[in-house]
Amino acid sequence: MWLSLLLLPLLLPGPPPALGMEDASFPHLGESSQPPPRACPPRCSCPRADTVDCAGLDLRVFPDHITRAAQHLSLQNNQLQELPYNELSRLSSLRTLNLHNNLISSEGLPDEAFESLTQLQHIYVAHNKLSVAPQFLPRSLRVADLAANEVTEIFPLTFGEKPALRSVYLHNNQLNNTGLPPDAFHGSQAVVTLSLSSNRLSYVPPSLPSSLERLHLQNNLISKVPRGALSRQTHLRELYLQHNQLTDSGLHAATFSKLHCLEYLDLSHNQLAAVPAGLPHTLAVLHLGRNRIRRVEAARLRGLRGLRYLLLQHNQLGAAGLPAGALRPLRGLHTLHLYGNGLDRVPQALPRRLRALVLPHNRVTTLGARDLAATPSLAELNLAYNRLASARVHRRAFRRLRALRSLDLAGNQLTLLPSGLPASLRTLRLQRNQLRALEPEPLAGLDQLQELCLAHNRLRVGDIGPGTWHELQALQVRGGLLGHTECPQVSPRPLHSLACLPSNSRARL
């Protein structure tokens, strides 16, 4: 009985245990054992504890409740017009801030907006409404993208004193030379990519980082490269100066002489009358298309043994524009573009290793027996839209081209298929000539030919000799032999589109 009395208080219900006395490791009734949900701004997503993604939500106000632990904040594709300093200053752990494609103006961006973001490495403010760049960006910055704004001025500490800065994008703004201070990159000697294209620069800015490897200056108003402007950029590999107003007087003999690593130089769409002097021996690609070049001097190309691609299309090269041997110093040349000049014959003494010769829309009237003999490695030859007549194409003109895979003779004045075509041919384009007959002999041995274009000639079905197609075992057609004209096989009428016969089909002749 006494034992029952002692146990009675333990069996009767009593007051709840005191706060803090329960076992903290044991889940309470009705509660989950999972951790509490991560704090995240409304409508945004937070896939990780350090990432906040509020992109594409049509936000007009900077979101509240962004965790202080955020390292990556995405706000692109919204309608933000300003950045509140008190909200940004809380986010001192940010490493990436993406504000691409908003409506942020310079008035909506306080001068001190980024001073608390001491760990920021990547900032993207492209496609906004900035009229001037931020006066200060953090020293920790590695990538800065301010492209496609209305920026007319940057400041010494916008990009200066940034030892880790690697890439700066300022293209599609309104910068002129006065808006770019001489010390714009002082203390930032790790920059390898700088894009200043599509601005209003009138000359190449001085005091660019010596560490540059890629420099984009295309689509400006540049008429000169001041002496010494590129003398420190000894690591530069790619230089884009196309679509400017450069003349011969705007360059001097030493303009490019210090660029010992330069591989790609684009000077197209300028007003040059001659190939520039002092080109670096390291060049692999030289683009001089759409200038006013009348003559190419061998002396300007001497030493460019590593040049692989030379583009001279749409210049003013006439009959004397490429003297015999002018391109001979280019021993490693792979591709030569001469589209849209006034050449009356194939240039003589071309580099022996040339693989592609592109000569359409010139005035070539003759193809002699030895005109192509010096280029046995040619794989592509384009002579379309010249003035070649069958009587002026020598029967041995193509004899040495044993590696030729593509031959384009469209838009000439040929009445017969050329003879002596190489057996290696896979593509033969002869549309828009004056062909009146098609015999098997010129096609004999072309057992690798896969594409034959004969559209818009003067051929009738009866003009195609018996056995012609039996020579072309690899030739394949899409649809029918007659292409889009749907002419019956026995029609005596001209076949205005007798086949461009591609290789990507199943039907065989």
CSV table of C-alpha atoms in Angstrom, one decimal, residues 284 286 307-313 322 327 330-339 343 346-347 350-360 372 374-384 401 403-408 429:
chain,number,residue,atom,x,y,z
A,284,ALA,CA,48.4,33.6,-89.0
A,286,LEU,CA,45.5,39.0,-92.1
A,307,LEU,CA,50.6,33.4,-92.5
A,308,ARG,CA,47.8,30.9,-93.2
A,309,TYR,CA,44.9,33.1,-94.3
A,310,LEU,CA,45.2,36.3,-96.5
A,311,LEU,CA,41.9,38.0,-97.3
A,312,LEU,CA,42.0,40.7,-100.0
A,313,GLN,CA,38.5,40.6,-101.3
A,322,LEU,CA,49.4,41.1,-108.0
A,327,LEU,CA,52.8,36.2,-102.7
A,330,LEU,CA,54.0,33.3,-97.9
A,331,ARG,CA,55.2,29.8,-97.8
A,332,GLY,CA,52.6,28.5,-95.3
A,333,LEU,CA,49.6,30.2,-96.9
A,334,HIS,CA,46.5,28.0,-96.8
A,335,THR,CA,43.7,30.3,-98.1
A,336,LEU,CA,43.8,33.3,-100.5
A,337,HIS,CA,40.6,35.4,-100.9
A,338,LEU,CA,40.6,37.7,-103.9
A,339,TYR,CA,36.8,37.9,-104.4
A,343,LEU,CA,42.1,40.6,-111.9
A,346,VAL,CA,45.1,33.9,-112.0
A,347,PRO,CA,48.0,35.3,-110.0
A,350,LEU,CA,51.4,31.4,-105.9
A,351,PRO,CA,52.7,29.6,-102.7
A,352,ARG,CA,53.0,25.9,-103.4
A,353,ARG,CA,51.1,24.8,-100.3
A,354,LEU,CA,48.0,26.9,-101.1
A,355,ARG,CA,44.9,24.9,-100.4
A,356,ALA,CA,42.1,27.3,-101.2
A,357,LEU,CA,42.0,30.0,-104.0
A,358,VAL,CA,38.9,32.1,-104.0
A,359,LEU,CA,38.7,34.3,-107.2
A,360,PRO,CA,35.0,34.9,-108.0
A,372,LEU,CA,47.8,26.5,-111.7
A,374,ALA,CA,52.6,25.9,-109.1
A,375,THR,CA,49.7,25.0,-106.7
A,376,PRO,CA,49.4,21.2,-106.7
A,377,SER,CA,47.9,21.1,-103.2
A,378,LEU,CA,44.8,23.1,-104.1
A,379,ALA,CA,41.6,21.5,-102.7
A,380,GLU,CA,39.3,24.3,-103.5
A,381,LEU,CA,39.3,26.6,-106.6
A,382,ASN,CA,36.6,29.2,-107.1
A,383,LEU,CA,36.6,31.0,-110.4
A,384,ALA,CA,32.8,31.7,-110.5
A,401,LEU,CA,45.5,19.6,-109.3
A,403,ALA,CA,44.0,17.0,-104.6
A,404,LEU,CA,41.2,19.3,-105.9
A,405,ARG,CA,37.9,18.5,-104.3
A,406,SER,CA,35.8,21.5,-105.2
A,407,LEU,CA,35.8,23.5,-108.5
A,408,ASP,CA,33.4,26.4,-109.0
A,429,ARG,CA,29.6,23.8,-110.2
